[in-house]
Amino acid sequence: MSEERPPHGDHEASAINFVGFVMSLAHTAAVHFGDVPDPVRGATIAANLPAAQQMIDILALIEAKTRGNLTAEERQLLEQVLFELRLRFVEMHNASGSAASEPKSRIILP
């Protein structure tokens, strides 16, 4: 018996690639920053900086472990996402003592 596979076009739409993986982690960080609604509950949650920091640390680990193995586009995306997330973390950390205003997220979301 052969295994049934979806047509070629369906497989490509659901295929996981590096860019999608990085953007998924960045989106999760944005949820933890309180910048976007939680995809499950549909409501924006209060900022959870330790959880956002964990996503940043995971992306930094991926950057270190994939160094020299990424395309120029993948490397640039990862560097830019890390830069934006780190900047957002500093903004949120500095604003945690005062009333935070409108989110200033620069995270690019699909």
PDB file of C-alpha atoms in Angstrom:
ATOM      1  CA  MET A   1       0.000   0.000   0.000  1.00  0.00           C
ATOM      2  CA  SER A   2       1.303   3.393  -0.885  1.00  0.00           C
ATOM      3  CA  GLU A   3       0.826   6.384   1.351  1.00  0.00           C
ATOM      4  CA  GLU A   4      -1.601   9.026   0.071  1.00  0.00           C
ATOM      5  CA  ARG A   5       0.058  12.425  -0.313  1.00  0.00           C
ATOM      6  CA  PRO A   6      -1.642  15.742  -0.938  1.00  0.00           C
ATOM      7  CA  PRO A   7      -1.232  17.249  -4.395  1.00  0.00           C
ATOM      8  CA  HIS A   8       2.020  19.160  -4.850  1.00  0.00           C
ATOM      9  CA  GLY A   9       0.383  22.601  -4.445  1.00  0.00           C
ATOM     10  CA  ASP A  10      -1.319  21.684  -1.148  1.00  0.00           C
ATOM     11  CA  HIS A  11       1.941  20.424   0.319  1.00  0.00           C
ATOM     12  CA  GLU A  12       3.763  23.664  -0.520  1.00  0.00           C
ATOM     13  CA  ALA A  13       1.110  25.792   1.193  1.00  0.00           C
ATOM     14  CA  SER A  14       1.464  23.862   4.446  1.00  0.00           C
ATOM     15  CA  ALA A  15       5.218  23.250   4.260  1.00  0.00           C
ATOM     16  CA  ILE A  16       7.273  24.581   7.128  1.00  0.00           C
ATOM     17  CA  ASN A  17      10.309  26.593   6.117  1.00  0.00           C
ATOM     18  CA  PHE A  18      12.909  28.578   8.021  1.00  0.00           C
ATOM     19  CA  VAL A  19      11.336  31.972   7.353  1.00  0.00           C
ATOM     20  CA  GLY A  20       7.926  30.761   8.521  1.00  0.00           C
ATOM     21  CA  PHE A  21       9.467  29.244  11.637  1.00  0.00           C
ATOM     22  CA  VAL A  22      11.280  32.478  12.548  1.00  0.00           C
ATOM     23  CA  MET A  23       8.161  34.549  11.913  1.00  0.00           C
ATOM     24  CA  SER A  24       6.124  32.176  14.074  1.00  0.00           C
ATOM     25  CA  LEU A  25       8.506  32.683  16.986  1.00  0.00           C
ATOM     26  CA  ALA A  26       8.485  36.458  16.408  1.00  0.00           C
ATOM     27  CA  HIS A  27       4.688  36.445  16.416  1.00  0.00           C
ATOM     28  CA  THR A  28       4.692  34.507  19.686  1.00  0.00           C
ATOM     29  CA  ALA A  29       6.999  37.134  21.165  1.00  0.00           C
ATOM     30  CA  ALA A  30       4.619  39.871  19.966  1.00  0.00           C
ATOM     31  CA  VAL A  31       1.773  38.088  21.764  1.00  0.00           C
ATOM     32  CA  HIS A  32       3.880  38.017  24.938  1.00  0.00           C
ATOM     33  CA  PHE A  33       4.611  41.733  24.560  1.00  0.00           C
ATOM     34  CA  GLY A  34       0.845  42.306  24.419  1.00  0.00           C
ATOM     35  CA  ASP A  35       1.135  43.812  20.935  1.00  0.00           C
ATOM     36  CA  VAL A  36      -1.184  41.374  19.161  1.00  0.00           C
ATOM     37  CA  PRO A  37      -4.188  39.364  20.331  1.00  0.00           C
ATOM     38  CA  ASP A  38      -3.660  35.841  21.603  1.00  0.00           C
ATOM     39  CA  PRO A  39      -4.594  33.601  18.657  1.00  0.00           C
ATOM     40  CA  VAL A  40      -6.494  31.189  20.924  1.00  0.00           C
ATOM     41  CA  ARG A  41      -8.486  33.600  23.077  1.00  0.00           C
ATOM     42  CA  GLY A  42      -8.648  36.476  20.610  1.00  0.00           C
ATOM     43  CA  ALA A  43      -7.894  39.026  23.323  1.00  0.00           C
ATOM     44  CA  THR A  44      -4.735  41.004  23.909  1.00  0.00           C
ATOM     45  CA  ILE A  45      -3.022  39.783  27.039  1.00  0.00           C
ATOM     46  CA  ALA A  46      -0.945  41.726  29.527  1.00  0.00           C
ATOM     47  CA  ALA A  47       2.742  41.868  28.695  1.00  0.00           C
ATOM     48  CA  ASN A  48       4.753  38.881  29.903  1.00  0.00           C
ATOM     49  CA  LEU A  49       8.366  40.023  29.600  1.00  0.00           C
ATOM     50  CA  PRO A  50       9.952  36.765  30.840  1.00  0.00           C
ATOM     51  CA  ALA A  51       8.064  34.824  28.150  1.00  0.00           C
ATOM     52  CA  ALA A  52       9.018  37.394  25.505  1.00  0.00           C
ATOM     53  CA  GLN A  53      12.651  37.156  26.646  1.00  0.00           C
ATOM     54  CA  GLN A  54      12.485  33.387  26.260  1.00  0.00           C
ATOM     55  CA  MET A  55      11.391  33.769  22.608  1.00  0.00           C
ATOM     56  CA  ILE A  56      14.265  36.196  22.026  1.00  0.00           C
ATOM     57  CA  ASP A  57      16.687  33.731  23.632  1.00  0.00           C
ATOM     58  CA  ILE A  58      15.375  30.903  21.429  1.00  0.00           C
ATOM     59  CA  LEU A  59      15.856  33.016  18.298  1.00  0.00           C
ATOM     60  CA  ALA A  60      19.377  33.972  19.450  1.00  0.00           C
ATOM     61  CA  LEU A  61      20.164  30.287  19.968  1.00  0.00           C
ATOM     62  CA  ILE A  62      18.906  29.508  16.474  1.00  0.00           C
ATOM     63  CA  GLU A  63      21.059  32.328  15.106  1.00  0.00           C
ATOM     64  CA  ALA A  64      24.164  30.947  16.830  1.00  0.00           C
ATOM     65  CA  LYS A  65      23.530  27.330  15.842  1.00  0.00           C
ATOM     66  CA  THR A  66      22.754  28.083  12.192  1.00  0.00           C
ATOM     67  CA  ARG A  67      25.599  30.549  11.629  1.00  0.00           C
ATOM     68  CA  GLY A  68      27.151  29.875   8.232  1.00  0.00           C
ATOM     69  CA  ASN A  69      24.274  27.639   7.115  1.00  0.00           C
ATOM     70  CA  LEU A  70      21.659  30.218   6.141  1.00  0.00           C
ATOM     71  CA  THR A  71      21.000  32.017   2.907  1.00  0.00           C
ATOM     72  CA  ALA A  72      21.668  35.749   2.928  1.00  0.00           C
ATOM     73  CA  GLU A  73      17.909  36.383   3.042  1.00  0.00           C
ATOM     74  CA  GLU A  74      17.383  34.032   6.006  1.00  0.00           C
ATOM     75  CA  ARG A  75      20.331  35.512   7.906  1.00  0.00           C
ATOM     76  CA  GLN A  76      19.128  39.060   7.297  1.00  0.00           C
ATOM     77  CA  LEU A  77      15.592  38.200   8.405  1.00  0.00           C
ATOM     78  CA  LEU A  78      16.809  36.549  11.601  1.00  0.00           C
ATOM     79  CA  GLU A  79      19.125  39.460  12.425  1.00  0.00           C
ATOM     80  CA  GLN A  80      16.364  42.011  11.786  1.00  0.00           C
ATOM     81  CA  VAL A  81      13.780  40.114  13.841  1.00  0.00           C
ATOM     82  CA  LEU A  82      16.217  39.793  16.740  1.00  0.00           C
ATOM     83  CA  PHE A  83      17.090  43.488  16.549  1.00  0.00           C
ATOM     84  CA  GLU A  84      13.412  44.524  16.587  1.00  0.00           C
ATOM     85  CA  LEU A  85      12.492  42.131  19.405  1.00  0.00           C
ATOM     86  CA  ARG A  86      15.431  43.228  21.553  1.00  0.00           C
ATOM     87  CA  LEU A  87      14.552  46.875  20.977  1.00  0.00           C
ATOM     88  CA  ARG A  88      10.921  46.199  21.898  1.00  0.00           C
ATOM     89  CA  PHE A  89      12.034  44.349  25.033  1.00  0.00           C
ATOM     90  CA  VAL A  90      14.119  47.336  26.168  1.00  0.00           C
ATOM     91  CA  GLU A  91      11.206  49.696  25.468  1.00  0.00           C
ATOM     92  CA  MET A  92       8.811  47.521  27.466  1.00  0.00           C
ATOM     93  CA  HIS A  93      11.299  47.015  30.284  1.00  0.00           C
ATOM     94  CA  ASN A  94      11.943  50.762  30.554  1.00  0.00           C
ATOM     95  CA  ALA A  95       8.206  51.532  30.435  1.00  0.00           C
ATOM     96  CA  SER A  96       7.313  48.909  33.045  1.00  0.00           C
ATOM     97  CA  GLY A  97       7.766  51.456  35.817  1.00  0.00           C
ATOM     98  CA  SER A  98       5.439  53.962  34.178  1.00  0.00           C
ATOM     99  CA  ALA A  99       2.095  53.670  32.451  1.00  0.00           C
ATOM    100  CA  ALA A 100       2.755  52.121  29.063  1.00  0.00           C
ATOM    101  CA  SER A 101       1.228  53.989  26.159  1.00  0.00           C
ATOM    102  CA  GLU A 102       0.132  52.596  22.819  1.00  0.00           C
ATOM    103  CA  PRO A 103       2.328  49.637  21.759  1.00  0.00           C
ATOM    104  CA  LYS A 104       5.244  50.694  19.574  1.00  0.00           C
ATOM    105  CA  SER A 105       5.831  47.318  17.997  1.00  0.00           C
ATOM    106  CA  ARG A 106       7.937  47.286  14.852  1.00  0.00           C
ATOM    107  CA  ILE A 107       7.607  43.539  14.483  1.00  0.00           C
ATOM    108  CA  ILE A 108       6.537  42.672  10.964  1.00  0.00           C
ATOM    109  CA  LEU A 109       3.603  40.295  11.098  1.00  0.00           C
ATOM    110  CA  PRO A 110       2.085  38.386   8.225  1.00  0.00           C
TER     111      PRO A 110
END
